[in-house]
């Protein structure tokens, strides 16, 4: 009725559909096989804009890891964030990442339940052995030097970190890789000095 008591001429009806809750995913950015790299960051992706402050406050990682949030390259921070740990994660460790139900989207709505992400970091690479072996004596002056790793290595960074010296001076030579980049081989440019101690 209106204020004078008259009714509507015809019934009126409106229908509308409530939008679904905003969905989110947590993804590891750096993986190797079924594990993540210790240097990985993590992406938080949303299907519509979110309230950044509430999401970052609702985010957790166990064991605790100090880090910061940054926009994902090429994406607005309201739909994609990146969590960057301050230091690499511990090798061979299980981490679980969650977004609590206190997170809100840009309209103030609660997010749909976010599936937690559990990851295991890859084991840190290690040296299996050097050849010639540590402490070997009477090694041929023309011997090559090699080092075997537990996992394929990055050629550039590992080659830059590798050095052979004798008498405190660097030995010139050529580096090559074999066995699927698990073995670095160093061929000296000239025979080692007789009776010298060589350090790799």
PDB file of C-alpha atoms in Angstrom:
ATOM      1  CA  UNK A   1       0.000   0.000   0.000  1.00  0.00           C
ATOM      2  CA  UNK A   2       1.015   3.566  -0.490  1.00  0.00           C
ATOM      3  CA  UNK A   3       0.476   6.207   2.187  1.00  0.00           C
ATOM      4  CA  UNK A   4      -3.133   6.735   0.988  1.00  0.00           C
ATOM      5  CA  UNK A   5      -3.914   2.990   1.204  1.00  0.00           C
ATOM      6  CA  UNK A   6      -3.837   2.177  -2.524  1.00  0.00           C
ATOM      7  CA  UNK A   7      -2.278  -1.124  -3.548  1.00  0.00           C
ATOM      8  CA  UNK A   8       0.123  -1.770  -6.427  1.00  0.00           C
ATOM      9  CA  UNK A   9      -1.618  -2.206  -9.747  1.00  0.00           C
ATOM     10  CA  UNK A  10       0.174  -5.502 -10.350  1.00  0.00           C
ATOM     11  CA  UNK A  11       2.528  -7.616  -8.225  1.00  0.00           C
ATOM     12  CA  UNK A  12       6.210  -6.858  -8.770  1.00  0.00           C
ATOM     13  CA  UNK A  13       9.132  -9.233  -8.421  1.00  0.00           C
ATOM     14  CA  UNK A  14      12.922  -9.016  -8.838  1.00  0.00           C
ATOM     15  CA  UNK A  15      15.376 -11.914  -8.897  1.00  0.00           C
ATOM     16  CA  UNK A  16      19.128 -11.796  -8.556  1.00  0.00           C
ATOM     17  CA  UNK A  17      21.991 -14.230  -8.029  1.00  0.00           C
ATOM     18  CA  UNK A  18      24.636 -13.868  -5.337  1.00  0.00           C
ATOM     19  CA  UNK A  19      28.134 -14.154  -6.806  1.00  0.00           C
ATOM     20  CA  UNK A  20      30.313 -16.999  -5.581  1.00  0.00           C
ATOM     21  CA  UNK A  21      33.005 -16.336  -3.002  1.00  0.00           C
ATOM     22  CA  UNK A  22      36.377 -15.193  -4.301  1.00  0.00           C
ATOM     23  CA  UNK A  23      38.659 -18.161  -4.908  1.00  0.00           C
ATOM     24  CA  UNK A  24      42.407 -18.270  -4.231  1.00  0.00           C
ATOM     25  CA  UNK A  25      45.329 -20.571  -4.932  1.00  0.00           C
ATOM     26  CA  UNK A  26      48.816 -20.789  -3.423  1.00  0.00           C
ATOM     27  CA  UNK A  27      51.558 -21.887  -5.825  1.00  0.00           C
ATOM     28  CA  UNK A  28      55.308 -22.469  -5.518  1.00  0.00           C
ATOM     29  CA  UNK A  29      57.261 -20.521  -8.150  1.00  0.00           C
ATOM     30  CA  UNK A  30      60.426 -22.638  -8.228  1.00  0.00           C
ATOM     31  CA  UNK A  31      60.145 -26.417  -8.511  1.00  0.00           C
ATOM     32  CA  UNK A  32      62.421 -29.302  -9.398  1.00  0.00           C
ATOM     33  CA  UNK A  33      60.546 -32.544  -9.931  1.00  0.00           C
ATOM     34  CA  UNK A  34      58.067 -32.941  -7.078  1.00  0.00           C
ATOM     35  CA  UNK A  35      60.024 -30.646  -4.742  1.00  0.00           C
ATOM     36  CA  UNK A  36      60.563 -26.915  -4.485  1.00  0.00           C
ATOM     37  CA  UNK A  37      63.847 -25.065  -4.672  1.00  0.00           C
ATOM     38  CA  UNK A  38      65.093 -23.557  -1.395  1.00  0.00           C
ATOM     39  CA  UNK A  39      65.229 -20.202  -3.222  1.00  0.00           C
ATOM     40  CA  UNK A  40      61.572 -20.360  -4.302  1.00  0.00           C
ATOM     41  CA  UNK A  41      58.980 -17.659  -3.796  1.00  0.00           C
ATOM     42  CA  UNK A  42      55.224 -18.322  -3.585  1.00  0.00           C
ATOM     43  CA  UNK A  43      52.385 -16.844  -5.646  1.00  0.00           C
ATOM     44  CA  UNK A  44      48.938 -16.091  -4.217  1.00  0.00           C
ATOM     45  CA  UNK A  45      46.444 -15.877  -7.086  1.00  0.00           C
ATOM     46  CA  UNK A  46      42.814 -14.689  -6.800  1.00  0.00           C
ATOM     47  CA  UNK A  47      39.951 -14.705  -9.300  1.00  0.00           C
ATOM     48  CA  UNK A  48      38.835 -11.171  -8.362  1.00  0.00           C
ATOM     49  CA  UNK A  49      40.305  -8.194  -6.482  1.00  0.00           C
ATOM     50  CA  UNK A  50      41.045  -8.717  -2.796  1.00  0.00           C
ATOM     51  CA  UNK A  51      41.724  -6.595   0.260  1.00  0.00           C
ATOM     52  CA  UNK A  52      45.524  -6.865   0.274  1.00  0.00           C
ATOM     53  CA  UNK A  53      45.970  -5.981   3.957  1.00  0.00           C
ATOM     54  CA  UNK A  54      43.557  -8.660   5.189  1.00  0.00           C
ATOM     55  CA  UNK A  55      45.060 -11.317   2.926  1.00  0.00           C
ATOM     56  CA  UNK A  56      48.656 -10.642   3.961  1.00  0.00           C
ATOM     57  CA  UNK A  57      47.564 -10.686   7.619  1.00  0.00           C
ATOM     58  CA  UNK A  58      45.790 -14.016   7.085  1.00  0.00           C
ATOM     59  CA  UNK A  59      48.777 -15.638   5.362  1.00  0.00           C
ATOM     60  CA  UNK A  60      50.980 -18.065   7.312  1.00  0.00           C
ATOM     61  CA  UNK A  61      53.821 -20.474   6.641  1.00  0.00           C
ATOM     62  CA  UNK A  62      54.965 -23.248   8.970  1.00  0.00           C
ATOM     63  CA  UNK A  63      57.725 -23.540  10.060  1.00  0.00           C
ATOM     64  CA  UNK A  64      57.696 -19.726  10.261  1.00  0.00           C
ATOM     65  CA  UNK A  65      59.667 -17.910   7.561  1.00  0.00           C
ATOM     66  CA  UNK A  66      60.369 -14.183   7.509  1.00  0.00           C
ATOM     67  CA  UNK A  67      59.579 -12.561   4.188  1.00  0.00           C
ATOM     68  CA  UNK A  68      57.731  -9.823   2.361  1.00  0.00           C
ATOM     69  CA  UNK A  69      54.930  -9.469  -0.168  1.00  0.00           C
ATOM     70  CA  UNK A  70      55.425  -7.975  -3.598  1.00  0.00           C
ATOM     71  CA  UNK A  71      53.183  -7.591  -6.656  1.00  0.00           C
ATOM     72  CA  UNK A  72      53.532 -10.346  -9.217  1.00  0.00           C
ATOM     73  CA  UNK A  73      55.175  -9.060 -12.383  1.00  0.00           C
ATOM     74  CA  UNK A  74      52.526  -7.981 -14.890  1.00  0.00           C
ATOM     75  CA  UNK A  75      49.607  -8.433 -12.475  1.00  0.00           C
ATOM     76  CA  UNK A  76      47.746  -6.023 -10.212  1.00  0.00           C
ATOM     77  CA  UNK A  77      48.533  -6.575  -6.509  1.00  0.00           C
ATOM     78  CA  UNK A  78      44.789  -6.870  -5.843  1.00  0.00           C
ATOM     79  CA  UNK A  79      44.583 -10.136  -7.828  1.00  0.00           C
ATOM     80  CA  UNK A  80      48.078 -11.656  -7.495  1.00  0.00           C
ATOM     81  CA  UNK A  81      50.701 -11.370  -4.773  1.00  0.00           C
ATOM     82  CA  UNK A  82      54.118 -12.921  -4.312  1.00  0.00           C
ATOM     83  CA  UNK A  83      55.556 -13.971  -0.945  1.00  0.00           C
ATOM     84  CA  UNK A  84      59.347 -13.730  -1.062  1.00  0.00           C
ATOM     85  CA  UNK A  85      61.278 -15.311   1.861  1.00  0.00           C
ATOM     86  CA  UNK A  86      64.106 -13.148   3.201  1.00  0.00           C
ATOM     87  CA  UNK A  87      66.519 -16.099   3.040  1.00  0.00           C
ATOM     88  CA  UNK A  88      66.400 -19.456   1.226  1.00  0.00           C
ATOM     89  CA  UNK A  89      64.256 -22.158   2.822  1.00  0.00           C
ATOM     90  CA  UNK A  90      65.964 -25.026   4.631  1.00  0.00           C
ATOM     91  CA  UNK A  91      66.809 -27.959   2.367  1.00  0.00           C
ATOM     92  CA  UNK A  92      64.874 -31.209   2.833  1.00  0.00           C
ATOM     93  CA  UNK A  93      62.186 -29.511   4.957  1.00  0.00           C
ATOM     94  CA  UNK A  94      58.377 -29.661   4.777  1.00  0.00           C
ATOM     95  CA  UNK A  95      56.555 -26.307   4.722  1.00  0.00           C
ATOM     96  CA  UNK A  96      52.797 -25.660   4.839  1.00  0.00           C
ATOM     97  CA  UNK A  97      51.287 -22.382   3.592  1.00  0.00           C
ATOM     98  CA  UNK A  98      47.765 -21.224   4.460  1.00  0.00           C
ATOM     99  CA  UNK A  99      45.385 -18.297   4.065  1.00  0.00           C
ATOM    100  CA  UNK A 100      43.049 -18.088   7.065  1.00  0.00           C
ATOM    101  CA  UNK A 101      39.309 -17.406   6.731  1.00  0.00           C
ATOM    102  CA  UNK A 102      39.836 -13.849   8.011  1.00  0.00           C
ATOM    103  CA  UNK A 103      40.982 -12.845   4.499  1.00  0.00           C
ATOM    104  CA  UNK A 104      38.528 -10.673   2.566  1.00  0.00           C
ATOM    105  CA  UNK A 105      37.998  -9.643  -1.027  1.00  0.00           C
ATOM    106  CA  UNK A 106      37.692  -6.023  -2.178  1.00  0.00           C
ATOM    107  CA  UNK A 107      33.928  -6.046  -1.439  1.00  0.00           C
ATOM    108  CA  UNK A 108      34.497  -7.236   2.131  1.00  0.00           C
ATOM    109  CA  UNK A 109      33.335 -10.758   1.356  1.00  0.00           C
ATOM    110  CA  UNK A 110      34.963 -13.822   2.897  1.00  0.00           C
ATOM    111  CA  UNK A 111      37.111 -15.873   0.542  1.00  0.00           C
ATOM    112  CA  UNK A 112      36.131 -19.401  -0.371  1.00  0.00           C
ATOM    113  CA  UNK A 113      38.115 -21.907   1.722  1.00  0.00           C
ATOM    114  CA  UNK A 114      41.700 -21.867   0.435  1.00  0.00           C
ATOM    115  CA  UNK A 115      43.439 -25.219   0.089  1.00  0.00           C
ATOM    116  CA  UNK A 116      46.681 -25.242   2.054  1.00  0.00           C
ATOM    117  CA  UNK A 117      49.881 -25.870   0.095  1.00  0.00           C
ATOM    118  CA  UNK A 118      52.380 -28.346   1.554  1.00  0.00           C
ATOM    119  CA  UNK A 119      55.775 -28.559  -0.104  1.00  0.00           C
ATOM    120  CA  UNK A 120      59.117 -30.232   0.553  1.00  0.00           C
ATOM    121  CA  UNK A 121      62.301 -28.409  -0.360  1.00  0.00           C
ATOM    122  CA  UNK A 122      64.912 -30.161  -2.444  1.00  0.00           C
ATOM    123  CA  UNK A 123      68.024 -31.416  -0.753  1.00  0.00           C
ATOM    124  CA  UNK A 124      70.982 -29.078  -1.098  1.00  0.00           C
ATOM    125  CA  UNK A 125      73.544 -30.283  -3.640  1.00  0.00           C
ATOM    126  CA  UNK A 126      76.725 -31.720  -2.165  1.00  0.00           C
ATOM    127  CA  UNK A 127      80.132 -32.858  -3.349  1.00  0.00           C
ATOM    128  CA  UNK A 128      80.490 -36.648  -3.606  1.00  0.00           C
ATOM    129  CA  UNK A 129      84.254 -36.652  -4.186  1.00  0.00           C
ATOM    130  CA  UNK A 130      87.198 -35.063  -5.917  1.00  0.00           C
ATOM    131  CA  UNK A 131      89.580 -36.869  -8.223  1.00  0.00           C
ATOM    132  CA  UNK A 132      92.452 -37.196  -7.607  1.00  0.00           C
ATOM    133  CA  UNK A 133      91.267 -38.099  -4.128  1.00  0.00           C
ATOM    134  CA  UNK A 134      92.027 -35.852  -1.175  1.00  0.00           C
ATOM    135  CA  UNK A 135      95.565 -36.494   0.057  1.00  0.00           C
ATOM    136  CA  UNK A 136      96.606 -38.554  -3.002  1.00  0.00           C
ATOM    137  CA  UNK A 137     100.361 -38.667  -3.676  1.00  0.00           C
ATOM    138  CA  UNK A 138     102.488 -39.312  -6.744  1.00  0.00           C
ATOM    139  CA  UNK A 139      99.722 -38.007  -9.039  1.00  0.00           C
ATOM    140  CA  UNK A 140     100.753 -37.649 -12.694  1.00  0.00           C
ATOM    141  CA  UNK A 141     101.648 -34.070 -13.670  1.00  0.00           C
ATOM    142  CA  UNK A 142      99.200 -34.286 -16.598  1.00  0.00           C
ATOM    143  CA  UNK A 143      96.269 -35.414 -14.411  1.00  0.00           C
ATOM    144  CA  UNK A 144      92.848 -33.871 -14.882  1.00  0.00           C
ATOM    145  CA  UNK A 145      90.934 -32.747 -11.813  1.00  0.00           C
ATOM    146  CA  UNK A 146      87.248 -33.563 -11.420  1.00  0.00           C
ATOM    147  CA  UNK A 147      84.533 -33.098  -8.852  1.00  0.00           C
ATOM    148  CA  UNK A 148      81.323 -35.131  -8.685  1.00  0.00           C
ATOM    149  CA  UNK A 149      78.110 -33.639  -7.284  1.00  0.00           C
ATOM    150  CA  UNK A 150      74.982 -35.322  -5.965  1.00  0.00           C
ATOM    151  CA  UNK A 151      72.761 -33.554  -8.517  1.00  0.00           C
ATOM    152  CA  UNK A 152      73.106 -31.830 -11.914  1.00  0.00           C
ATOM    153  CA  UNK A 153      74.644 -28.404 -11.409  1.00  0.00           C
ATOM    154  CA  UNK A 154      74.308 -24.995 -13.032  1.00  0.00           C
ATOM    155  CA  UNK A 155      77.360 -24.783 -15.284  1.00  0.00           C
ATOM    156  CA  UNK A 156      77.937 -21.054 -15.122  1.00  0.00           C
ATOM    157  CA  UNK A 157      77.734 -20.461 -11.376  1.00  0.00           C
ATOM    158  CA  UNK A 158      79.501 -23.702 -10.455  1.00  0.00           C
ATOM    159  CA  UNK A 159      82.293 -23.111 -12.947  1.00  0.00           C
ATOM    160  CA  UNK A 160      82.758 -19.598 -11.583  1.00  0.00           C
ATOM    161  CA  UNK A 161      82.976 -20.973  -8.034  1.00  0.00           C
ATOM    162  CA  UNK A 162      85.527 -23.673  -8.933  1.00  0.00           C
ATOM    163  CA  UNK A 163      89.256 -23.008  -8.683  1.00  0.00           C
ATOM    164  CA  UNK A 164      92.492 -24.988  -8.845  1.00  0.00           C
ATOM    165  CA  UNK A 165      95.614 -23.521  -7.251  1.00  0.00           C
ATOM    166  CA  UNK A 166      99.183 -24.534  -6.620  1.00  0.00           C
ATOM    167  CA  UNK A 167     101.596 -22.552  -4.522  1.00  0.00           C
ATOM    168  CA  UNK A 168      98.803 -20.038  -3.905  1.00  0.00           C
ATOM    169  CA  UNK A 169      98.477 -19.235  -7.606  1.00  0.00           C
ATOM    170  CA  UNK A 170      95.556 -20.052  -9.880  1.00  0.00           C
ATOM    171  CA  UNK A 171      96.105 -22.795 -12.432  1.00  0.00           C
ATOM    172  CA  UNK A 172      94.902 -22.000 -15.942  1.00  0.00           C
ATOM    173  CA  UNK A 173      92.809 -24.648 -17.644  1.00  0.00           C
ATOM    174  CA  UNK A 174      89.563 -25.641 -19.306  1.00  0.00           C
ATOM    175  CA  UNK A 175      86.346 -26.778 -17.623  1.00  0.00           C
ATOM    176  CA  UNK A 176      83.953 -29.272 -19.187  1.00  0.00           C
ATOM    177  CA  UNK A 177      80.942 -31.212 -17.903  1.00  0.00           C
ATOM    178  CA  UNK A 178      79.996 -34.894 -18.194  1.00  0.00           C
ATOM    179  CA  UNK A 179      77.403 -37.338 -16.852  1.00  0.00           C
ATOM    180  CA  UNK A 180      74.398 -35.027 -17.157  1.00  0.00           C
ATOM    181  CA  UNK A 181      76.210 -32.081 -15.534  1.00  0.00           C
ATOM    182  CA  UNK A 182      76.948 -33.977 -12.327  1.00  0.00           C
ATOM    183  CA  UNK A 183      80.723 -34.072 -12.936  1.00  0.00           C
ATOM    184  CA  UNK A 184      82.928 -31.032 -13.550  1.00  0.00           C
ATOM    185  CA  UNK A 185      86.214 -31.839 -15.279  1.00  0.00           C
ATOM    186  CA  UNK A 186      89.201 -29.470 -15.199  1.00  0.00           C
ATOM    187  CA  UNK A 187      92.019 -29.951 -17.714  1.00  0.00           C
ATOM    188  CA  UNK A 188      95.089 -27.866 -16.825  1.00  0.00           C
ATOM    189  CA  UNK A 189      96.564 -25.876 -19.697  1.00  0.00           C
ATOM    190  CA  UNK A 190     100.044 -27.190 -18.824  1.00  0.00           C
ATOM    191  CA  UNK A 191     101.368 -30.038 -16.648  1.00  0.00           C
ATOM    192  CA  UNK A 192     101.425 -29.318 -12.928  1.00  0.00           C
ATOM    193  CA  UNK A 193     104.851 -28.420 -11.468  1.00  0.00           C
ATOM    194  CA  UNK A 194     106.780 -31.440 -10.191  1.00  0.00           C
ATOM    195  CA  UNK A 195     106.382 -32.036  -6.470  1.00  0.00           C
ATOM    196  CA  UNK A 196     103.689 -29.355  -6.127  1.00  0.00           C
ATOM    197  CA  UNK A 197     100.671 -29.491  -3.820  1.00  0.00           C
ATOM    198  CA  UNK A 198      97.494 -28.872  -5.814  1.00  0.00           C
ATOM    199  CA  UNK A 199      94.283 -27.594  -4.199  1.00  0.00           C
ATOM    200  CA  UNK A 200      90.851 -27.793  -5.860  1.00  0.00           C
TER     201      UNK A 200
END
